[in-house]
PDB file of C-alpha atoms in Angstrom:
ATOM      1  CA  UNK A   1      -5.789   7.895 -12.064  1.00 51.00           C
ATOM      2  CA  UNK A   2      -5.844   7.724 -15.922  1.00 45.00           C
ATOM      3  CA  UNK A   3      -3.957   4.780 -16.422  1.00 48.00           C
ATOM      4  CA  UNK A   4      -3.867   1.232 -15.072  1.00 54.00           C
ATOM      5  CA  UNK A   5      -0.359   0.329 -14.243  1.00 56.00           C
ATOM      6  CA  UNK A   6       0.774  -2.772 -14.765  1.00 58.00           C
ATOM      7  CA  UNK A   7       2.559  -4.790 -12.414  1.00 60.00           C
ATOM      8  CA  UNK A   8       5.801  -4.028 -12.981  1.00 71.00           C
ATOM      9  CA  UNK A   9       5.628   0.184 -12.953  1.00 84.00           C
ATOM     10  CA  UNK A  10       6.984   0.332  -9.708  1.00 89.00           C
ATOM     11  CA  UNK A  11       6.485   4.421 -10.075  1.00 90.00           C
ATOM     12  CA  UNK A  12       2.577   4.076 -10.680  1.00 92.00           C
ATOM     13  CA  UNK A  13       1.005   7.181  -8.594  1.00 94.00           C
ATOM     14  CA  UNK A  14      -0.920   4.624  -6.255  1.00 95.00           C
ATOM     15  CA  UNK A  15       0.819   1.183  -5.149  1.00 96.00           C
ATOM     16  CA  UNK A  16      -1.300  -1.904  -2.968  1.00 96.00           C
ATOM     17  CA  UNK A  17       0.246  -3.500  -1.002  1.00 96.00           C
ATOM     18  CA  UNK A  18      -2.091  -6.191   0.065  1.00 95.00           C
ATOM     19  CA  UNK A  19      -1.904  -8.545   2.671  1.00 94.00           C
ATOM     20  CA  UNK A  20      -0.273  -9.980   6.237  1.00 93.00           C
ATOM     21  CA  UNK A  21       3.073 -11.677   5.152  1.00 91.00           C
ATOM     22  CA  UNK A  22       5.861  -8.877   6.953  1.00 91.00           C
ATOM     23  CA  UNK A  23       8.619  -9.481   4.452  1.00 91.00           C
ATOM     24  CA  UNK A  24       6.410  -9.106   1.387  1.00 92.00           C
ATOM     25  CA  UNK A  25       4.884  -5.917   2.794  1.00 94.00           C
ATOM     26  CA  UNK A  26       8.354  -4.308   2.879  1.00 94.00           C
ATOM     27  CA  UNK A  27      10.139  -6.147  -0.608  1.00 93.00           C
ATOM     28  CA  UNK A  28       7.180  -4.229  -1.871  1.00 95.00           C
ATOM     29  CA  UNK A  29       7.953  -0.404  -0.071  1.00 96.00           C
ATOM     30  CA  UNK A  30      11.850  -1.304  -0.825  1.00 96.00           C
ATOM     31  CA  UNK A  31      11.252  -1.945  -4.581  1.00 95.00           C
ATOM     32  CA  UNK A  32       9.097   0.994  -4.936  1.00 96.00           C
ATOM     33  CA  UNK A  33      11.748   3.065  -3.014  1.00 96.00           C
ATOM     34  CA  UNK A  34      14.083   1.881  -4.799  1.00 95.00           C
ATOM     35  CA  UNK A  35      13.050   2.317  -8.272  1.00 95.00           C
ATOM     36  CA  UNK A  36      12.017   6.136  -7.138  1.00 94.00           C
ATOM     37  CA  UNK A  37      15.476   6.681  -6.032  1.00 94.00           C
ATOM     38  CA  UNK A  38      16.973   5.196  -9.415  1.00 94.00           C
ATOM     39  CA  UNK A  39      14.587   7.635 -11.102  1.00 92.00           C
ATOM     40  CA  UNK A  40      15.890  10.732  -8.752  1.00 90.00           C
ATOM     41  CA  UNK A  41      18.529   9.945  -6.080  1.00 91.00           C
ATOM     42  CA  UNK A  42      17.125  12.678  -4.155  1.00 90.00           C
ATOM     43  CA  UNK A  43      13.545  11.170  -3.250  1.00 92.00           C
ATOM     44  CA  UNK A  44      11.779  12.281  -0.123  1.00 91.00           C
ATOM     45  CA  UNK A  45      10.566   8.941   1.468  1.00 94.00           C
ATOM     46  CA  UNK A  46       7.760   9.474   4.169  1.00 93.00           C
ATOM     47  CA  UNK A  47       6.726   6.446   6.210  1.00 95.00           C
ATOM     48  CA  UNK A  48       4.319   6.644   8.483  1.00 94.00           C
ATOM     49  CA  UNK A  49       1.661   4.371  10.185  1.00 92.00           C
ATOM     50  CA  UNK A  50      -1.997   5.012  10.306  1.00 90.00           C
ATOM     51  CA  UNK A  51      -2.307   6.747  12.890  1.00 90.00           C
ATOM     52  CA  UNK A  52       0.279   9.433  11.967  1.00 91.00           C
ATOM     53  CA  UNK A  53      -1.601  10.604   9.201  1.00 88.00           C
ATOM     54  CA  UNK A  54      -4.422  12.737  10.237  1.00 89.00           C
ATOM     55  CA  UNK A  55      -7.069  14.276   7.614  1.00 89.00           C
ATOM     56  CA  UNK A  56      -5.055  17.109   5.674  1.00 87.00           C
ATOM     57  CA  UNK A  57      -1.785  15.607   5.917  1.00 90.00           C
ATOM     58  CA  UNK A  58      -2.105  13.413   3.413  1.00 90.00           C
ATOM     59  CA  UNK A  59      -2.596  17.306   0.921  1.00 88.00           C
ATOM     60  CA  UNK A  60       0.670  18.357   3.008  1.00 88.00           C
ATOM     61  CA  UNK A  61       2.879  15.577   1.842  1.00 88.00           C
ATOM     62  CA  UNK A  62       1.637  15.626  -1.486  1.00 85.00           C
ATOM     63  CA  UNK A  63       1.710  19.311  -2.605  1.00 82.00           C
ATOM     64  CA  UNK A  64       4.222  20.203  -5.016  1.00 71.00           C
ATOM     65  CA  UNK A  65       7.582  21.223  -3.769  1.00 68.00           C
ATOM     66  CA  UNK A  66       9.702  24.069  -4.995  1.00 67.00           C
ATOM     67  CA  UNK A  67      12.645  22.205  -6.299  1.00 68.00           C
ATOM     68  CA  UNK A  68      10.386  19.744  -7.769  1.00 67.00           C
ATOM     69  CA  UNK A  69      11.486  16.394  -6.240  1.00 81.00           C
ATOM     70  CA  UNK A  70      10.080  13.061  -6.260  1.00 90.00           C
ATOM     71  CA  UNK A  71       8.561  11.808  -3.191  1.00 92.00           C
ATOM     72  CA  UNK A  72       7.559   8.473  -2.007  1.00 94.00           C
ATOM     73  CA  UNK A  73       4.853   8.166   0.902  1.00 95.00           C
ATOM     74  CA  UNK A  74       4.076   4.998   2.377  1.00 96.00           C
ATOM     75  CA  UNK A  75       1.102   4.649   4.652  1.00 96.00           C
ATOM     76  CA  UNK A  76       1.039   1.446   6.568  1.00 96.00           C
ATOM     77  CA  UNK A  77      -1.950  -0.708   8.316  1.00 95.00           C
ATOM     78  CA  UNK A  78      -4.370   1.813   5.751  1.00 95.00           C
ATOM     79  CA  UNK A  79      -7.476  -0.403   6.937  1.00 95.00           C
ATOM     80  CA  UNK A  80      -6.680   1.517  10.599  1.00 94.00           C
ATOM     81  CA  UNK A  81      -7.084   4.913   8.545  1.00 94.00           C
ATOM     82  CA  UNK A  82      -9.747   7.142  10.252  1.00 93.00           C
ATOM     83  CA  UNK A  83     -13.035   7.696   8.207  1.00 92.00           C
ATOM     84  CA  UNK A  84     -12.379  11.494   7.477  1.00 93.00           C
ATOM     85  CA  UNK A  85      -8.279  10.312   6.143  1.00 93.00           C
ATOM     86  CA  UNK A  86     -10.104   7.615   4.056  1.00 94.00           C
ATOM     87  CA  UNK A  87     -11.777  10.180   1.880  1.00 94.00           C
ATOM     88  CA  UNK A  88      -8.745  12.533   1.835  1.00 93.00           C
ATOM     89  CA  UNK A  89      -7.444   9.094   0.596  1.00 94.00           C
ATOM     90  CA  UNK A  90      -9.875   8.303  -2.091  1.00 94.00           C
ATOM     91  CA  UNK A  91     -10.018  12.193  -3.175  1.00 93.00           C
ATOM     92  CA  UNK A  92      -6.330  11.668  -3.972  1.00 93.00           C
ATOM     93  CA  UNK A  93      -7.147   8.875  -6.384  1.00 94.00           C
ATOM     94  CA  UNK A  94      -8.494  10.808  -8.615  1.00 91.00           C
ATOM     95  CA  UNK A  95      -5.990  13.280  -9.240  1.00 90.00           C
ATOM     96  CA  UNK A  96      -2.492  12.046  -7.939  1.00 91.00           C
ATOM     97  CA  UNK A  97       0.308  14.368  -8.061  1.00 86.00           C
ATOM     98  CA  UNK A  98       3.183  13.951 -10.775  1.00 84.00           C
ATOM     99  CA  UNK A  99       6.333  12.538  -9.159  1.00 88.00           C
ATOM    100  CA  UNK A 100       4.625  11.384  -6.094  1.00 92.00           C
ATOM    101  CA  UNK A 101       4.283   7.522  -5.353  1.00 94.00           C
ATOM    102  CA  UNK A 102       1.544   7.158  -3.034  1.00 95.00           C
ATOM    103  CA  UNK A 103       1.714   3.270  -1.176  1.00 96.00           C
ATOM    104  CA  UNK A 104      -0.899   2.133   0.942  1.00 96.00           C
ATOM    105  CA  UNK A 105       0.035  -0.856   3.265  1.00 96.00           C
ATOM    106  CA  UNK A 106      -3.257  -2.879   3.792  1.00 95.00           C
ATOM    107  CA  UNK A 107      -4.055  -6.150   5.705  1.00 93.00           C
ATOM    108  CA  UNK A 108      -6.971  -7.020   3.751  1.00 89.00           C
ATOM    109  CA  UNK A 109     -10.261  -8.473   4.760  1.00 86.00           C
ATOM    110  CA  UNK A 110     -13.556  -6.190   5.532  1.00 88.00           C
ATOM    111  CA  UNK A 111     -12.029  -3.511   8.140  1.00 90.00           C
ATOM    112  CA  UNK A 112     -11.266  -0.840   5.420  1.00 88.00           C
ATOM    113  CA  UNK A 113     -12.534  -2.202   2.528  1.00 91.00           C
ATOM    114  CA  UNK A 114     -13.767   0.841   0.961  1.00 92.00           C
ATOM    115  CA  UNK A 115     -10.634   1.757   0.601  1.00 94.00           C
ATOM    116  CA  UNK A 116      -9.581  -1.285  -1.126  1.00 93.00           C
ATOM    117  CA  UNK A 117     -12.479  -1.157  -3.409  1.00 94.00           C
ATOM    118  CA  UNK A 118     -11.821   2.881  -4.391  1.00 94.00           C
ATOM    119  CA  UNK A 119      -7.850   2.244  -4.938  1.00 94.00           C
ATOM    120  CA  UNK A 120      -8.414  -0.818  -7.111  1.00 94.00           C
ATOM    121  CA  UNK A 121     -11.315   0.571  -9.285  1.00 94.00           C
ATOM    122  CA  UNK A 122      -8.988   4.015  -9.453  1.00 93.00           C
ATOM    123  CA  UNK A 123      -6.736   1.705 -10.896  1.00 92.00           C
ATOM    124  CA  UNK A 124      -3.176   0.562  -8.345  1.00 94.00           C
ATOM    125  CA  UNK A 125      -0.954  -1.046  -9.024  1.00 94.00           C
ATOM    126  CA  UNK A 126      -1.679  -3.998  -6.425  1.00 94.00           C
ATOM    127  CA  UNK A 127       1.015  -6.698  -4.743  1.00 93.00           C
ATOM    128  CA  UNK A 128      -0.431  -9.542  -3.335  1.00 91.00           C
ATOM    129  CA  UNK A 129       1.412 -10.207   0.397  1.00 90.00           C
ATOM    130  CA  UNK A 130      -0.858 -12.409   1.467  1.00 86.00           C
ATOM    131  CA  UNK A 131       0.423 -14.640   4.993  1.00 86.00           C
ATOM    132  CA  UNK A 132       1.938 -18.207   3.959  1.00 83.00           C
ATOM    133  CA  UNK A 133       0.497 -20.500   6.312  1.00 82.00           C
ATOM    134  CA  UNK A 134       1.211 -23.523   4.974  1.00 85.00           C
ATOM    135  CA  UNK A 135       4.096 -25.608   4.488  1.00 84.00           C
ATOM    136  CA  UNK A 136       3.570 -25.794   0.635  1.00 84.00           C
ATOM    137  CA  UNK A 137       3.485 -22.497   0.313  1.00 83.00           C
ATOM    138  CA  UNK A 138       6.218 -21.871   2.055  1.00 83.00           C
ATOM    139  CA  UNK A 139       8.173 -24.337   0.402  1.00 84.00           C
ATOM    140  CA  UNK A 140       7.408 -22.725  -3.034  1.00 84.00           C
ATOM    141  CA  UNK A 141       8.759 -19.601  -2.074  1.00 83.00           C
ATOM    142  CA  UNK A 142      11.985 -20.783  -1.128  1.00 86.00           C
ATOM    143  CA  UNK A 143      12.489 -22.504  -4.468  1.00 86.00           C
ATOM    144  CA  UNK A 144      10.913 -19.110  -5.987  1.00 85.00           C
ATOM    145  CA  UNK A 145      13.443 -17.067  -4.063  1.00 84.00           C
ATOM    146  CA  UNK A 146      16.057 -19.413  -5.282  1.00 84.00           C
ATOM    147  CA  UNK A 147      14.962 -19.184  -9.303  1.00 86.00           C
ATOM    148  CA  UNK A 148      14.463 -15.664  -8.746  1.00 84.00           C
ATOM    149  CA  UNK A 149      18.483 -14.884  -7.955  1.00 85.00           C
ATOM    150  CA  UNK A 150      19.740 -17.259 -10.571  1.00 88.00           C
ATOM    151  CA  UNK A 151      20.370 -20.199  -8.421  1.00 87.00           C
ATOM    152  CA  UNK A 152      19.228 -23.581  -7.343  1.00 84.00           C
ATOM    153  CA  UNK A 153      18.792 -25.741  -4.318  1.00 84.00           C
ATOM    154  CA  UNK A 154      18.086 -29.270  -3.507  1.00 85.00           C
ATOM    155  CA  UNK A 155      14.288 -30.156  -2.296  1.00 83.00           C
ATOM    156  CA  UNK A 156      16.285 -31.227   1.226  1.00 85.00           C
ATOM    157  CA  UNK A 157      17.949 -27.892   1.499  1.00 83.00           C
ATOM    158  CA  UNK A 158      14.626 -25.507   0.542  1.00 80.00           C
ATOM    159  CA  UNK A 159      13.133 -27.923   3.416  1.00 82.00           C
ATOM    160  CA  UNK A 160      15.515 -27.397   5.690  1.00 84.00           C
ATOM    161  CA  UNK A 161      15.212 -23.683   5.751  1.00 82.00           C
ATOM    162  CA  UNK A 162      11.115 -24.114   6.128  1.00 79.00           C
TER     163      UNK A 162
END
């Protein structure tokens, strides 16, 4: 990838999704979905687990179609990617494909860091989705989720839904 996106090109060629908090993991696929299907209302969204994409696919889903549409494909648990899928991976990096929105769905830690390492030095876009575990945190994202729609709640009620 030429370019590093910043955080808010939700159409970047390669998204990073980073991390073991559920919701997060999927505000981040809907967003990028999302902003795909604003750009085309006809986007192709592929989701599939690790497993499901063997080496080669990866070329498959990416290849230019005839009528030229925009494609999302979302790979989740990447670190479970298989060591020849990882390189299909990482060749991808280098040359993504115009109007395709590749998202990779990874837990973090050492089990697949390579691929970490060769998506952020190719230059993601990377979301942090990393697990609240404590009630702090958790407590600042209510009030965060609040702010963010425009509205407001008392310290009692963002407590009450910890």
């Amino acid at each position: 990838m030429a370019r590093k996106p910043s955080p808010d090109d939700l159409l970047a060629p390669v998204t990073l999704a980073v991390g073991q908090e559920d919701l997060l993991l999927d505000r981040a696929v809907q967003q990028v979905v999302a902003a795909a299907r604003a750009a085309d209302a006809d986007t192709d969204v592929r989701d599939l687990t690790s497993d499901a994409l063997q080496p080669g696919t990866l070329a498959e889903l990416t290849s230019p179609s005839l009528f030229a549409e925009r494609k999302v494909v979302v790979v989740r648990n990447a670190q479970d990617l298989s060591a020849d899928t990882i390189k299909d991976v990482k060749a991808y990096f280098s040359a993504p494909a115009e109007e395709i929105t590749l998202v990779l769905l990874h837990a973090g830690g050492a089990k697949g860091k390579g691929l970490l390492d060769a998506a952020r030095k190719a230059g993601a876009r990377e979301v942090a989705c990393a697990k609240m575990t404590k009630p702090a945190d958790r407590l600042g994202f209510v009030r965060s989720e609040f702010r963010a729609t425009g509205r407001s709640a008392t310290p009692e009620a963002c407590q009450a839904l910890v």
